[in-house]
Coordinates of C-alpha atoms and ligand atoms in Angstrom, one line a residue:
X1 CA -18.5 -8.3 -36.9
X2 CA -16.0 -7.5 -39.3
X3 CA -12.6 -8.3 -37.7
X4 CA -10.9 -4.7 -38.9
X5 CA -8.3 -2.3 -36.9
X6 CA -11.8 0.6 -36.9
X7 CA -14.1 -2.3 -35.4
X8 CA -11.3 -3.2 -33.2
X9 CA -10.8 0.4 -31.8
X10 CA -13.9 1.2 -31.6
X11 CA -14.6 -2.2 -29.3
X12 CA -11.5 -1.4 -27.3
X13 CA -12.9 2.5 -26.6
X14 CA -15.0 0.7 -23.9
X15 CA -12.4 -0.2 -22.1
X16 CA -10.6 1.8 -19.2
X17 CA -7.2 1.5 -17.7
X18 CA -6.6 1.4 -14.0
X19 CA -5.8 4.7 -12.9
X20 CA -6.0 6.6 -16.1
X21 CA -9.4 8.0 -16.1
X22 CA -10.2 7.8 -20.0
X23 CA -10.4 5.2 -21.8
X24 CA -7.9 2.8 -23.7
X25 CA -7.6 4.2 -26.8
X26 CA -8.3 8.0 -25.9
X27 CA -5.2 7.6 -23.6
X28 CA -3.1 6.6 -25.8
X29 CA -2.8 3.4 -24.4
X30 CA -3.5 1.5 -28.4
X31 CA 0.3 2.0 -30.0
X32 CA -1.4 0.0 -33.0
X33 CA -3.8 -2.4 -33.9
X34 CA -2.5 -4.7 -36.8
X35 CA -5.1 -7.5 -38.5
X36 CA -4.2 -10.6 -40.7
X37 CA -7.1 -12.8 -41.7
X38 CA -8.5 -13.7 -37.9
X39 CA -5.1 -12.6 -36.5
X40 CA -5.0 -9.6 -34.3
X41 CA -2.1 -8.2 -32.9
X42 CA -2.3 -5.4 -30.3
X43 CA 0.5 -2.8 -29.0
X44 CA 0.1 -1.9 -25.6
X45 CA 1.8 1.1 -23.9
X46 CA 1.3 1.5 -20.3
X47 CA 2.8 3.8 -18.1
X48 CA 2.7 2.3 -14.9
X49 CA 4.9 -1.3 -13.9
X50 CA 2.2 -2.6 -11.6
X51 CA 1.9 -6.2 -13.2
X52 CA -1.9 -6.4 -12.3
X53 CA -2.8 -3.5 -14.0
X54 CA -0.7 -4.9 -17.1
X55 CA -2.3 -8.6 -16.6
X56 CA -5.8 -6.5 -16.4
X57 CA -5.4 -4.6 -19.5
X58 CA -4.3 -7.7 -21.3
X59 CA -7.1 -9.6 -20.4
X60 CA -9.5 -7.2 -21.3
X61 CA -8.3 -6.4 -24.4
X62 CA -9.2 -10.2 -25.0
X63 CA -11.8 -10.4 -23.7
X64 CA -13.5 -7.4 -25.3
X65 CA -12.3 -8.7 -29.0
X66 CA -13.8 -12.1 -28.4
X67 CA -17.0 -10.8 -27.3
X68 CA -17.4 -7.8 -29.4
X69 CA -15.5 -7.8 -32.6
X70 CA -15.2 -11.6 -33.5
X71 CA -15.0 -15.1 -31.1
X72 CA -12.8 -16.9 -33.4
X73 CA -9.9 -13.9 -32.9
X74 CA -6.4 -15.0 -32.6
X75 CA -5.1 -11.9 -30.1
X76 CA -1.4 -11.5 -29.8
X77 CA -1.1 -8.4 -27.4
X78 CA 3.2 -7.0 -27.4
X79 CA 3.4 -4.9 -24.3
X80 CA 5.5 -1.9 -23.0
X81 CA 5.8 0.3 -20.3
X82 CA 7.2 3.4 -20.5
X83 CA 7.8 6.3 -18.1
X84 CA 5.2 9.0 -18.3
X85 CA 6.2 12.1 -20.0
X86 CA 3.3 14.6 -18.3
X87 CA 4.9 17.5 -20.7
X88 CA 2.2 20.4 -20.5
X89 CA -0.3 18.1 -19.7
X90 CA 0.7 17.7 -16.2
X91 CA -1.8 16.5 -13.9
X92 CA -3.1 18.3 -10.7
X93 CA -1.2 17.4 -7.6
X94 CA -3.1 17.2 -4.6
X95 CA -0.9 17.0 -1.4
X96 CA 2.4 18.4 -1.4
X97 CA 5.8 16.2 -0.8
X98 CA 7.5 16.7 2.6
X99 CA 10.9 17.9 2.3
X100 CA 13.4 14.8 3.2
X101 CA 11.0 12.4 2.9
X102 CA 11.5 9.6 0.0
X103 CA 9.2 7.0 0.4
X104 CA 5.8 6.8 1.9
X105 CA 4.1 3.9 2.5
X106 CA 0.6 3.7 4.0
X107 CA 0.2 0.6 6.0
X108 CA -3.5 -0.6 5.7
X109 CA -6.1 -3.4 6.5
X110 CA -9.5 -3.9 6.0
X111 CA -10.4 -5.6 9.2
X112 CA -9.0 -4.8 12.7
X113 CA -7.4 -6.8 14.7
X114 CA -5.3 -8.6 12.0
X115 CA -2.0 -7.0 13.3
X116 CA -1.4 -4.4 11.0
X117 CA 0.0 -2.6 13.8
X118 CA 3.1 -5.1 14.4
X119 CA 3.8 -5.0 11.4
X120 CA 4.3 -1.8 11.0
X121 CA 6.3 -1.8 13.5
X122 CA 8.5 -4.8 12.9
X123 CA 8.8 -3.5 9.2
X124 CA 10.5 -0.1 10.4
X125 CA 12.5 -2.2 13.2
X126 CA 14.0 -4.5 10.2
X127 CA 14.3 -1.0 7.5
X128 CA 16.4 0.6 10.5
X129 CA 18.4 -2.7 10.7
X130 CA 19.2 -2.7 7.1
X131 CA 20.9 1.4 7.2
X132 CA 17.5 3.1 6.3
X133 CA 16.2 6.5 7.7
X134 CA 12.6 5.2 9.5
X135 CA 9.5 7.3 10.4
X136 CA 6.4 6.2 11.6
X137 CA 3.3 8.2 11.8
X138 CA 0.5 6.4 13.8
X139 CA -2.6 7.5 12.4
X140 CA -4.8 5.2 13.9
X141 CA -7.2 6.8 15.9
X142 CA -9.1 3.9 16.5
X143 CA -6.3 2.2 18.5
X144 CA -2.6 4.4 18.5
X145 CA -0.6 1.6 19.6
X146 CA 3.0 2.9 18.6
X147 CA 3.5 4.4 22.2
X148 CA 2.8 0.8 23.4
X149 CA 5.1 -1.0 21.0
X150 CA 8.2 0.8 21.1
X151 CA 7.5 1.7 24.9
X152 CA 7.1 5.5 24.8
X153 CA 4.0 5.6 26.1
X154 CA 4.6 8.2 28.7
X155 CA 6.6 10.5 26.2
X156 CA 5.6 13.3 24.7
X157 CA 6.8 15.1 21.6
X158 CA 8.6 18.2 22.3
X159 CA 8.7 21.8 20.6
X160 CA 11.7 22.9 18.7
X161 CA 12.7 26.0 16.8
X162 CA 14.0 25.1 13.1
X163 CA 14.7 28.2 11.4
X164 CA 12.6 30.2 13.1
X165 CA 9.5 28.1 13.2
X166 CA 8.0 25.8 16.1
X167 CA 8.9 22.2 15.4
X168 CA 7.3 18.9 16.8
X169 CA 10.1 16.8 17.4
X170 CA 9.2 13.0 16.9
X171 CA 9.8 10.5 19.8
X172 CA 12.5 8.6 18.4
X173 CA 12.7 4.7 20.2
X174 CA 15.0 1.9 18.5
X175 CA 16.0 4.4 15.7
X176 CA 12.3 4.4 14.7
X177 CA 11.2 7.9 14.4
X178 CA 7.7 8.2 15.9
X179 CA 4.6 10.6 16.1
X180 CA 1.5 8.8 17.4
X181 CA -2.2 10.5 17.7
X182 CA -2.1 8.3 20.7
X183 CA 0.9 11.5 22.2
X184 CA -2.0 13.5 22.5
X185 CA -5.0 11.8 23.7
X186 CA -6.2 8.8 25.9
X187 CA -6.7 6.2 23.5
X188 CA -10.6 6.0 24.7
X189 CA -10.8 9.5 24.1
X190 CA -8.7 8.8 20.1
X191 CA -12.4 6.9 19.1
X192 CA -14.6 10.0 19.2
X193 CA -12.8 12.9 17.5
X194 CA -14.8 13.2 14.7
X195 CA -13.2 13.0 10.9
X196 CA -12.3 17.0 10.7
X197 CA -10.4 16.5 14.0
X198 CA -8.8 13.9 13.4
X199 CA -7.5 14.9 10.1
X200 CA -6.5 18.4 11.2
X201 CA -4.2 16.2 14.0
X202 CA -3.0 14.2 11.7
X203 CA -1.8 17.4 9.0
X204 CA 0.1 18.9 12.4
X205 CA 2.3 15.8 12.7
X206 CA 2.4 15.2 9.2
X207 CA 3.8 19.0 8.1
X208 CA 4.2 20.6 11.6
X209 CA 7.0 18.4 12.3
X210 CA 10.5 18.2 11.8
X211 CA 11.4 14.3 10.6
X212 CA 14.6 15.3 9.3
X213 CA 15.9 13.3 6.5
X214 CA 14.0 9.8 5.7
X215 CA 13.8 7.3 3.7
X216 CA 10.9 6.1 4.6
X217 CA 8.0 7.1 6.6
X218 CA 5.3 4.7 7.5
X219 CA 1.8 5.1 8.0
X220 CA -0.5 3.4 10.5
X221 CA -3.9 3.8 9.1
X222 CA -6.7 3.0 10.7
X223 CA -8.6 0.3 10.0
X224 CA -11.0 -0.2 6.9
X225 CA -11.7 2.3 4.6
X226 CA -12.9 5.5 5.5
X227 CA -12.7 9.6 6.2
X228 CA -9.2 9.6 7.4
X229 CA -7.9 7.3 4.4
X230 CA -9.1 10.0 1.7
X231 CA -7.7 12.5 4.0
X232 CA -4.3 11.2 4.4
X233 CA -4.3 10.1 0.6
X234 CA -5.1 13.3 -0.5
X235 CA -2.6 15.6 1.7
X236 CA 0.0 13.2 1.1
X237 CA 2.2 11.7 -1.9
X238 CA 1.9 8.9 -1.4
X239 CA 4.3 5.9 -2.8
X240 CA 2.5 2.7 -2.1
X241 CA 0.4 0.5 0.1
X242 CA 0.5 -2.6 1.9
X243 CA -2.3 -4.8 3.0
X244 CA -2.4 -6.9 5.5
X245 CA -4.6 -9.7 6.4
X246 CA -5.0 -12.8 7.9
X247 CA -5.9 -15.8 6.0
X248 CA -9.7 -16.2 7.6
X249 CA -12.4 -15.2 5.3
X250 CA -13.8 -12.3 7.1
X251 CA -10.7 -10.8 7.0
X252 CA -9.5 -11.3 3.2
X253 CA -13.1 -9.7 2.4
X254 CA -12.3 -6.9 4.2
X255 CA -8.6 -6.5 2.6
X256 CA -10.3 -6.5 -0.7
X257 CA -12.5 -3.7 -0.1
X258 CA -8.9 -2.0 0.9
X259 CA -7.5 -2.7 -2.1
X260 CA -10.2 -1.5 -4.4
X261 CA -10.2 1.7 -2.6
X262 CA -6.5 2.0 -3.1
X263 CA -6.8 1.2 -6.7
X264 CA -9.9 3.2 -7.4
X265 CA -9.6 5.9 -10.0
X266 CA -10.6 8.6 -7.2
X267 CA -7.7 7.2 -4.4
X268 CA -5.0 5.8 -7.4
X269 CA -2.5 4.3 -4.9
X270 CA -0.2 1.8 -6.2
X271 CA -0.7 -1.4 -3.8
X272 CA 3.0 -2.9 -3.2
X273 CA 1.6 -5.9 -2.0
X274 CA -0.6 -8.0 0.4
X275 CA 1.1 -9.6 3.4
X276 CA -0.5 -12.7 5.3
X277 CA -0.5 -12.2 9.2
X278 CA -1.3 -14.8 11.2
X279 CA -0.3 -17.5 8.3
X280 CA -0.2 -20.5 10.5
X281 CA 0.4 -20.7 13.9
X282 CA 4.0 -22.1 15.1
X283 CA 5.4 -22.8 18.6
X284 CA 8.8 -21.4 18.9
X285 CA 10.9 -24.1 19.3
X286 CA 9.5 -26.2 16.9
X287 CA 9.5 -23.8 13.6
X288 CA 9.0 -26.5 11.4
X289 CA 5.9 -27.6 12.6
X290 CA 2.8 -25.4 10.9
X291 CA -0.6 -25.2 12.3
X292 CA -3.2 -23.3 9.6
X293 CA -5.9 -22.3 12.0
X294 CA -7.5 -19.6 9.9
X295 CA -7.2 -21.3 6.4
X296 CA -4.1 -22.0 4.5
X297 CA -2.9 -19.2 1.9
X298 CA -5.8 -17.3 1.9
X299 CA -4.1 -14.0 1.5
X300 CA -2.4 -15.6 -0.8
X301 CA -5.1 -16.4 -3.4
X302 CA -6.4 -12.9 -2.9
X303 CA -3.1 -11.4 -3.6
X304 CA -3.2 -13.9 -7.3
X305 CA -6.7 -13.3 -7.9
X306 CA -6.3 -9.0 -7.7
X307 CA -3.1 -9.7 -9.1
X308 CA -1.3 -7.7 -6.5
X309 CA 2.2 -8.8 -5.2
X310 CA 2.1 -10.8 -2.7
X311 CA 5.0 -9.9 0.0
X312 CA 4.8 -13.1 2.3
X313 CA 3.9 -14.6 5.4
X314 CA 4.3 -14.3 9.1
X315 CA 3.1 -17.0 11.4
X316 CA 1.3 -16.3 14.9
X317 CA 4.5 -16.9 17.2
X318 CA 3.3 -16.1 21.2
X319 CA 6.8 -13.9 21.4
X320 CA 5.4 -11.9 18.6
X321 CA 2.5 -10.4 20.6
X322 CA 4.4 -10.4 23.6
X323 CA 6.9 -8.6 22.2
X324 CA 4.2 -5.8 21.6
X325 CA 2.5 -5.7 24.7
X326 CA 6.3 -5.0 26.2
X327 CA 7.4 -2.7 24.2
X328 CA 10.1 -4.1 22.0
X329 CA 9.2 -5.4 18.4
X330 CA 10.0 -8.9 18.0
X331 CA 12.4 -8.4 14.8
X332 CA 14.8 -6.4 17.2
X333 CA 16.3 -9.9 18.4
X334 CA 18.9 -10.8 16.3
X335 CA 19.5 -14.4 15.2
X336 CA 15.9 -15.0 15.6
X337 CA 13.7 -16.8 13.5
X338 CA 11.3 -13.9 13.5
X339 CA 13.8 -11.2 12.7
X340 CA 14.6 -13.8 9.2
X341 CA 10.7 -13.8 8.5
X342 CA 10.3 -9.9 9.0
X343 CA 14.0 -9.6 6.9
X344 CA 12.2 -11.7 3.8
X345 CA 8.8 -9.6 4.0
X346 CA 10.8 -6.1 4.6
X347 CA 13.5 -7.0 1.5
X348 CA 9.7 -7.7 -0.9
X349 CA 8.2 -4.6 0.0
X350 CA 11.6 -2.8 -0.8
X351 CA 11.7 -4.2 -3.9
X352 CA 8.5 -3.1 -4.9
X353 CA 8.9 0.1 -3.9
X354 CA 12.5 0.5 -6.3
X355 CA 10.2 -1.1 -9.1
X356 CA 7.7 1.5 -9.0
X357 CA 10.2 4.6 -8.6
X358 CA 11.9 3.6 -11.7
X359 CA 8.3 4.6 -13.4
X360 CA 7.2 7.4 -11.5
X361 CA 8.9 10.2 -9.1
X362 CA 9.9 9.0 -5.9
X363 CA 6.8 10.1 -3.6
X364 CA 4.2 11.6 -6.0
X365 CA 0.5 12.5 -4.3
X366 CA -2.7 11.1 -5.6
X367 CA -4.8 13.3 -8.2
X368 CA -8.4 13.5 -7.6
X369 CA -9.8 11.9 -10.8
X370 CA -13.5 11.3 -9.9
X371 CA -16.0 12.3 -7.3
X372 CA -18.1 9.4 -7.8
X373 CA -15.1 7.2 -6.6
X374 CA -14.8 9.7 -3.9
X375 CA -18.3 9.6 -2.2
X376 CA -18.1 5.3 -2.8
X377 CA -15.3 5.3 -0.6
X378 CA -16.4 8.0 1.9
X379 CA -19.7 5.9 2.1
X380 CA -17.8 2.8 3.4
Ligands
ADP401 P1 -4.2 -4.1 14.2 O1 -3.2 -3.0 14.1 O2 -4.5 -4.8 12.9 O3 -5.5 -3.8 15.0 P2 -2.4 -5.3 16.1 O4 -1.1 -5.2 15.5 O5 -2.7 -4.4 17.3 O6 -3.6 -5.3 15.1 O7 -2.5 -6.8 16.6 C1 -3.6 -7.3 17.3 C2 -3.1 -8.3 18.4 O8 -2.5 -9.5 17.8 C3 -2.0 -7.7 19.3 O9 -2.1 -8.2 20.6 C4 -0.7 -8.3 18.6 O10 0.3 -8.4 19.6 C5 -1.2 -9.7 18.2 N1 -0.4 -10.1 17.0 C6 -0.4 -9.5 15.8 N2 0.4 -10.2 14.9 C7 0.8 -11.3 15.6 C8 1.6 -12.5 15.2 N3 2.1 -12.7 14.0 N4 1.8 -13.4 16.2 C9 1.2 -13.3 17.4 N5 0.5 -12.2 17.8 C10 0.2 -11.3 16.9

């Protein structure tokens, strides 16, 4: 075909942009298309900083040239992100913001099992080490194990009047700020509330509460990807995810079905970043020595291949789950080796969450773009 800036549009009009619901060109996404002989160059504007969806759009503009316009295309592709200017053209908000609240971060795997819980819990431990305002809101219902891990299992929230109005007040353990379906029922009990129940819970603690000032709260989801996630995801603004995952195969297959929801056009979560659980395992007093019993870097390579960040590794360390079971997050003890691995993974995920605030408000909920995305990830 002939290799002109109409063919070129025209091929590129096929194309669609993480996120942005329309396609490439209709989005505004093409600055310009320039030809010389079988040179092509392409200016790209994006409006989000997520390298993936950058890399993506790159490679499909490439891709679609070769294969549709002409296969001896030389593509140079210049691109720039800018902040979105929604002007009049503001999209619908789903969810509203809670006052005080920054950042929130939904803490997600596909699999159970994997420890998403600790970390969770060692990530608010080490943000409350470093000066920062920490919330967590268990929404597991599957398995509330907050109560267990910071040892407030036999606490209860309590009622208080702020300006007028009944307040849940959080249980607050280590400086961790923490409501937990788990308060409220036995965790057998937790398995059967169906979805509507859940959910309704989940809106009580989430806007019936008084967290005060944070900066941020972090969410416990449960496991996979399901009812409760598209609840949670549209009730709340949410700022970004994290997956974690071990490096075995089941589990990695399971993270990427996490991630797609996240990045699907109905959910549209940024993903901050994959973390590796269970890297290697390591005994204590011999850090140095690594044993990689469920595969070496295989959170990893998913991370590169979905071109998500990857925010590091934690090795299975015995103290780490007995730290859990007792009721004291293993990043609490100073000087240890596992407070320095939780410190590096903590110090990525901040830094990915200042990299996508410069581009977008600090805590901005999801918009409903499609339905179809909706039912494929309520069909899960
Ligand atoms: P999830 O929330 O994904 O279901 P949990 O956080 O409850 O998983 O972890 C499952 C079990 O594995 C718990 O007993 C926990 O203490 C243990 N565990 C999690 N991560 C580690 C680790 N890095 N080292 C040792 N034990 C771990």
């Amino acid at each position: 075909m002939k290799l002109d800036r109409a063919t070129i549009l025209k091929a590129l009009e096929t194309i669609t942009i993480a996120g942005e619901g329309k396609n490439m060109v209709e989005s505004g996404a093409i600055a310009n298309v320039i030809t010389f002989g079988d040179e092509v160059v392409v200016d790209l504007v994006l409006h989000t900083p997520a390298m993936h969806i950058k890399k993506r759009a790159e490679d499909d503009i490439k891709k679609t040239i070769l294969e549709l316009v002409s296969s001896d295309a030389k593509i140079k592709i210049n691109s720039k992100v800018e902040s979105r200017d929604f002007g009049t053209d503001k999209p619908e908000i789903k969810g509203k913001a809670i006052p005080g609240i920054k950042n929130i971060i939904a803490v997600a795997s596909g699999k159970g099992g994997v420890g998403k819980s600790t970390v969770t819990a060692n990530l608010a431990v080490i943000l409350g080490k470093m000066g920062f305002a920490v919330g967590i809101l268990d929404a597991d219902i599957y398995g509330p194990s907050m109560p267990i891990m910071f040892d407030v299992e036999t606490e209860k929230p309590i009622s208080i009047n702020v300006d007028g109005k009944s307040k849940m007040k959080p249980v607050e353990s280590y400086e961790v700020k923490i409501l937990s379906i788990g308060f409220f029922t036995a965790p057998s009990q937790a398995v059967i509330w169906r979805g509507p129940m859940a959910s309704k819970a989940l809106n009580q603690m989430i806007f019936d509460a008084h967290w005060g000032e944070l900066d941020f709260m972090l969410i416990d989801l449960p496991p996979g990807t399901g009812d409760i996630h598209l609840s949670i995801m549209q009730s709340l603004p949410i700022t970004g995810a994290v997956v974690v995952s071990t490096p075995q195969a089941v589990a990695l297959a399971d993270a990427k079905k996490g991630v797609s929801m996240f990045l699907s056009d109905a959910i549209n979560v940024p993903v901050l970043g994959i973390i590796e659980n269970m890297a290697y395992f390591t005994p204590e007093e011999l850090p140095s020595n690594k044993y990689y019993i469920f595969g070496k870097e295989g959170a990893k390579n998913l991370a590169d291949d979905l071109q998500v960040p990857f925010l590091g590794e934690i090795p299975i360390v015995q103290s780490i789950r007995e730290a859990g079971d007792y009721g004291r997050p293993a990043a609490l003890q100073t000087g240890s080796i596992i407070e320095t691995i939780f410190e590096e993974v903590t110090r990525n995920v901040v830094q990915e969450v200042v990299k996508r605030n410069q581009f977008l408000p600090a805590t901005e909920a999801i918009k409903i773009t499609t339905m179809a995305g909706c039912s494929a990830v309520k069909g899960k």
